[in-house]
């Protein structure tokens, strides 16, 4: 299903970026932040962020700052490799997650509701900020 993107967000966005946090040896948490110049209007509700083939609900930090978190796992499944293909029968095919949107690695989509209507806004040139 092809979604139509809004060309402008109804309120001025000050910045958007993401930060990676290593969580043990097997996974990384990506926190995606959106910061507004003024508190978000009452008739606008941020719903989800689509980023790196994942989706996550948006959480309010302050009336001007919002965050969405994504988990990336580095864990590899054990594969049975054998010269006899019959012994490899138990191997599972990789699960490929297909996003709702066709996005580049530096793009995200913000799903929001305005006056009860669901809308989508495409964010380009998302930068990674190192942790301080």
CSV table of C-alpha atoms in Angstrom, one decimal:
chain,number,residue,atom,x,y,z
A,1,UNK,CA,0.0,0.0,0.0
A,2,UNK,CA,1.5,3.3,-1.1
A,3,UNK,CA,1.2,6.0,1.6
A,4,UNK,CA,1.0,9.6,0.8
A,5,UNK,CA,3.4,11.8,2.7
A,6,UNK,CA,2.7,15.4,4.0
A,7,UNK,CA,5.1,17.9,2.5
A,8,UNK,CA,5.3,19.9,5.7
A,9,UNK,CA,4.8,19.0,9.4
A,10,UNK,CA,2.1,21.3,10.9
A,11,UNK,CA,4.6,22.6,13.5
A,12,UNK,CA,8.2,23.6,13.3
A,13,UNK,CA,10.6,20.8,14.2
A,14,UNK,CA,13.9,22.1,15.8
A,15,UNK,CA,15.9,18.8,15.3
A,16,UNK,CA,15.7,15.1,14.8
A,17,UNK,CA,18.5,12.6,15.3
A,18,UNK,CA,19.3,9.2,16.7
A,19,UNK,CA,21.8,7.7,19.2
A,20,UNK,CA,23.0,4.1,19.5
A,21,UNK,CA,23.4,2.5,22.9
A,22,UNK,CA,25.2,-0.8,23.1
A,23,UNK,CA,23.2,-3.2,25.3
A,24,UNK,CA,25.4,-6.2,26.3
A,25,UNK,CA,27.2,-8.0,23.5
A,26,UNK,CA,24.2,-9.1,21.5
A,27,UNK,CA,22.1,-6.0,20.8
A,28,UNK,CA,22.0,-2.2,20.3
A,29,UNK,CA,19.2,0.2,21.3
A,30,UNK,CA,18.6,3.0,18.8
A,31,UNK,CA,16.8,6.0,20.4
A,32,UNK,CA,15.3,8.4,17.8
A,33,UNK,CA,14.6,11.9,19.1
A,34,UNK,CA,12.3,14.7,17.7
A,35,UNK,CA,12.6,18.1,19.3
A,36,UNK,CA,10.1,20.9,18.6
A,37,UNK,CA,10.7,24.7,19.0
A,38,UNK,CA,7.4,25.0,20.9
A,39,UNK,CA,5.3,22.5,22.8
A,40,UNK,CA,3.3,20.2,20.5
A,41,UNK,CA,-0.2,21.5,19.7
A,42,UNK,CA,-3.1,19.8,21.5
A,43,UNK,CA,-4.7,18.6,18.3
A,44,UNK,CA,-1.5,16.8,17.2
A,45,UNK,CA,-0.6,13.4,18.6
A,46,UNK,CA,2.7,11.6,17.5
A,47,UNK,CA,1.9,7.9,17.1
A,48,UNK,CA,4.9,5.9,15.6
A,49,UNK,CA,8.3,6.3,14.0
A,50,UNK,CA,9.3,4.0,11.1
A,51,UNK,CA,13.1,3.7,11.0
A,52,UNK,CA,15.6,1.0,9.8
A,53,UNK,CA,12.8,-1.4,8.8
A,54,UNK,CA,11.2,-1.2,12.2
A,55,UNK,CA,8.4,0.7,13.8
A,56,UNK,CA,8.1,2.0,17.4
A,57,UNK,CA,5.6,4.0,19.4
A,58,UNK,CA,6.5,7.6,20.2
A,59,UNK,CA,7.0,8.6,23.9
A,60,UNK,CA,6.7,12.1,25.2
A,61,UNK,CA,9.7,13.2,27.3
A,62,UNK,CA,8.6,16.8,27.6
A,63,UNK,CA,5.9,18.7,25.7
A,64,UNK,CA,8.6,19.7,23.2
A,65,UNK,CA,10.8,16.5,23.1
A,66,UNK,CA,9.8,13.0,22.0
A,67,UNK,CA,11.6,9.7,21.7
A,68,UNK,CA,11.1,6.3,20.0
A,69,UNK,CA,13.3,3.3,20.8
A,70,UNK,CA,14.3,0.4,18.5
A,71,UNK,CA,16.2,-2.8,19.3
A,72,UNK,CA,18.7,-4.3,16.9
A,73,UNK,CA,19.9,-7.7,17.7
A,74,UNK,CA,23.3,-9.1,16.5
A,75,UNK,CA,22.4,-12.6,17.7
A,76,UNK,CA,23.0,-15.2,15.0
A,77,UNK,CA,21.1,-18.4,14.9
A,78,UNK,CA,23.1,-21.6,14.9
A,79,UNK,CA,23.2,-23.3,11.5
A,80,UNK,CA,23.8,-26.9,10.8
A,81,UNK,CA,26.3,-27.2,7.9
A,82,UNK,CA,26.9,-30.7,6.6
A,83,UNK,CA,28.1,-32.3,3.4
A,84,UNK,CA,24.8,-34.4,3.6
A,85,UNK,CA,22.0,-31.8,2.8
A,86,UNK,CA,19.5,-34.0,4.7
A,87,UNK,CA,21.2,-33.2,8.0
A,88,UNK,CA,20.7,-29.4,7.3
A,89,UNK,CA,16.9,-29.9,7.3
A,90,UNK,CA,16.4,-28.3,10.7
A,91,UNK,CA,17.9,-24.9,9.6
A,92,UNK,CA,15.3,-22.1,9.7
A,93,UNK,CA,15.1,-19.6,6.8
A,94,UNK,CA,16.0,-16.0,7.8
A,95,UNK,CA,13.1,-13.8,8.7
A,96,UNK,CA,13.3,-10.7,6.6
A,97,UNK,CA,11.4,-7.7,8.1
A,98,UNK,CA,9.7,-5.6,5.5
A,99,UNK,CA,8.9,-2.1,6.5
A,100,UNK,CA,5.6,-0.4,5.7
A,101,UNK,CA,7.7,2.2,3.8
A,102,UNK,CA,10.6,2.0,1.3
A,103,UNK,CA,13.2,4.1,3.1
A,104,UNK,CA,16.9,4.8,2.8
A,105,UNK,CA,19.1,4.3,5.9
A,106,UNK,CA,19.0,8.0,6.7
A,107,UNK,CA,15.2,8.4,6.3
A,108,UNK,CA,12.3,7.9,8.8
A,109,UNK,CA,8.6,8.3,8.7
A,110,UNK,CA,6.6,10.0,11.5
A,111,UNK,CA,3.0,8.7,11.8
A,112,UNK,CA,0.8,11.2,13.6
A,113,UNK,CA,-2.8,12.2,14.0
A,114,UNK,CA,-4.1,15.7,13.5
A,115,UNK,CA,-7.7,16.4,14.4
A,116,UNK,CA,-8.3,12.6,14.5
A,117,UNK,CA,-6.9,12.0,11.0
A,118,UNK,CA,-3.8,9.8,10.5
A,119,UNK,CA,-1.1,11.4,8.5
A,120,UNK,CA,2.5,10.5,7.6
A,121,UNK,CA,5.5,12.9,7.4
A,122,UNK,CA,8.8,11.7,5.8
A,123,UNK,CA,12.0,12.9,7.6
A,124,UNK,CA,15.2,12.9,5.5
A,125,UNK,CA,18.9,13.3,6.4
A,126,UNK,CA,18.5,11.8,9.9
A,127,UNK,CA,21.9,12.1,11.6
A,128,UNK,CA,23.5,10.0,14.3
A,129,UNK,CA,24.6,12.0,17.3
A,130,UNK,CA,27.3,10.3,19.4
A,131,UNK,CA,26.5,9.8,23.1
A,132,UNK,CA,27.9,12.6,25.3
